[in-house]
Amino acid sequence: QLESRIMAQMTALWRSEEIQQSRQYTDLLKTQLQEAMMSLQESKLKHGETNLQCEAQRLILERELDERRMATQQLHTSNNIIEELRKSLDDEKKFKELEFKQWLQDGVR
């Protein structure tokens, strides 16, 4: 009977140690899981920050592109106006030359 009590106490002690080790291992796993979750959260924040920076850069570049398109369009418009003025001046010059030739011919007569 003493032997069976000793065996029972040893088994209980062994199980108690086993339970304690299991709890320690569980606590370790919980800690590692929390660290992994925090690391994941930090990574998400960094990626989110990177995504925001990329989006901001994209918006800046789009705005610059729009500004350049508008400037190019204004330049084309200005060039068209200048070309029309040049044609108009050429036409007026030709008209004045014809007028002058006519005046010379009229004066010679």
Coordinates of C-alpha atoms in Angstrom, one line a residue:
Q1 CA 0.0 0.0 0.0
L2 CA 2.9 2.4 0.8
E3 CA 4.4 1.5 -2.6
S4 CA 1.1 2.3 -4.4
R5 CA 0.8 5.6 -2.5
I6 CA 4.4 6.5 -3.4
M7 CA 3.7 5.6 -7.0
A8 CA 0.5 7.6 -7.0
Q9 CA 2.4 10.6 -5.5
M10 CA 5.2 10.2 -8.0
T11 CA 2.6 10.0 -10.9
A12 CA 0.9 13.1 -9.5
L13 CA 4.2 14.9 -9.2
W14 CA 5.2 13.8 -12.7
R15 CA 1.8 14.9 -14.1
S16 CA 2.2 18.2 -12.2
E17 CA 5.6 18.8 -13.8
E18 CA 4.2 17.8 -17.2
I19 CA 1.3 20.2 -16.7
Q20 CA 3.7 22.9 -15.6
Q21 CA 5.9 22.3 -18.6
S22 CA 2.9 22.3 -20.9
R23 CA 1.8 25.6 -19.4
Q24 CA 5.2 27.1 -19.8
Y25 CA 5.3 25.9 -23.4
T26 CA 1.8 27.3 -24.0
D27 CA 2.9 30.6 -22.5
L28 CA 5.9 30.6 -24.7
L29 CA 3.7 29.9 -27.8
K30 CA 1.3 32.7 -26.7
T31 CA 4.3 35.1 -26.4
Q32 CA 5.7 34.1 -29.8
L33 CA 2.2 34.5 -31.3
Q34 CA 1.8 38.0 -29.8
E35 CA 5.3 39.0 -31.1
A36 CA 4.4 37.7 -34.5
M37 CA 1.1 39.6 -34.5
M38 CA 2.9 42.8 -33.4
S39 CA 5.5 42.2 -36.1
L40 CA 2.8 41.7 -38.7
Q41 CA 1.0 44.8 -37.5
E42 CA 4.2 46.8 -37.8
S43 CA 4.8 45.4 -41.2
K44 CA 1.2 46.3 -42.2
L45 CA 1.8 49.9 -40.9
K46 CA 5.1 50.1 -42.9
H47 CA 3.4 48.8 -46.0
G48 CA 0.5 51.1 -45.5
E49 CA 2.9 54.0 -45.1
T50 CA 4.8 52.9 -48.2
N51 CA 1.5 52.6 -50.1
L52 CA 0.5 56.1 -49.0
Q53 CA 3.9 57.5 -50.1
C54 CA 3.5 55.8 -53.4
E55 CA 0.0 57.1 -53.8
A56 CA 1.1 60.7 -52.9
Q57 CA 4.0 60.4 -55.4
R58 CA 1.6 59.2 -58.1
L59 CA -0.8 62.1 -57.4
I60 CA 2.1 64.6 -57.6
L61 CA 3.3 63.1 -60.9
E62 CA -0.2 63.1 -62.3
R63 CA -0.6 66.8 -61.4
E64 CA 2.8 67.6 -63.0
L65 CA 1.8 65.7 -66.1
D66 CA -1.5 67.6 -66.3
E67 CA 0.3 70.9 -65.9
R68 CA 2.7 69.9 -68.7
R69 CA -0.2 68.9 -70.9
M70 CA -1.9 72.2 -70.3
A71 CA 1.4 74.1 -70.9
T72 CA 1.9 72.1 -74.2
Q73 CA -1.7 72.8 -75.2
Q74 CA -1.2 76.5 -74.5
L75 CA 2.0 76.5 -76.5
H76 CA 0.3 74.9 -79.5
T77 CA -2.5 77.5 -79.2
S78 CA 0.1 80.3 -79.1
N79 CA 2.0 78.8 -82.0
N80 CA -1.3 78.6 -84.0
I81 CA -2.0 82.2 -83.2
I82 CA 1.5 83.3 -84.2
E83 CA 1.2 81.3 -87.5
E84 CA -2.1 83.0 -88.3
L85 CA -0.6 86.4 -87.5
R86 CA 2.4 85.6 -89.7
K87 CA 0.1 84.6 -92.6
S88 CA -1.9 87.7 -92.1
L89 CA 1.2 89.9 -92.1
D90 CA 2.5 88.1 -95.3
D91 CA -0.9 88.7 -96.9
E92 CA -0.8 92.4 -95.9
K93 CA 2.8 92.7 -97.1
K94 CA 1.9 91.2 -100.5
F95 CA -1.1 93.5 -100.7
K96 CA 1.1 96.5 -99.9
E97 CA 3.7 95.4 -102.4
L98 CA 1.0 95.1 -105.0
E99 CA -0.4 98.5 -104.0
F100 CA 3.1 100.0 -104.2
K101 CA 3.7 98.4 -107.7
Q102 CA 0.4 99.8 -108.8
W103 CA 1.3 103.2 -107.4
L104 CA 4.6 103.1 -109.2
Q105 CA 2.9 102.1 -112.5
D106 CA 0.3 104.8 -112.0
G107 CA 3.1 107.3 -111.3
V108 CA 5.1 106.3 -114.4
R109 CA 2.1 106.9 -116.6

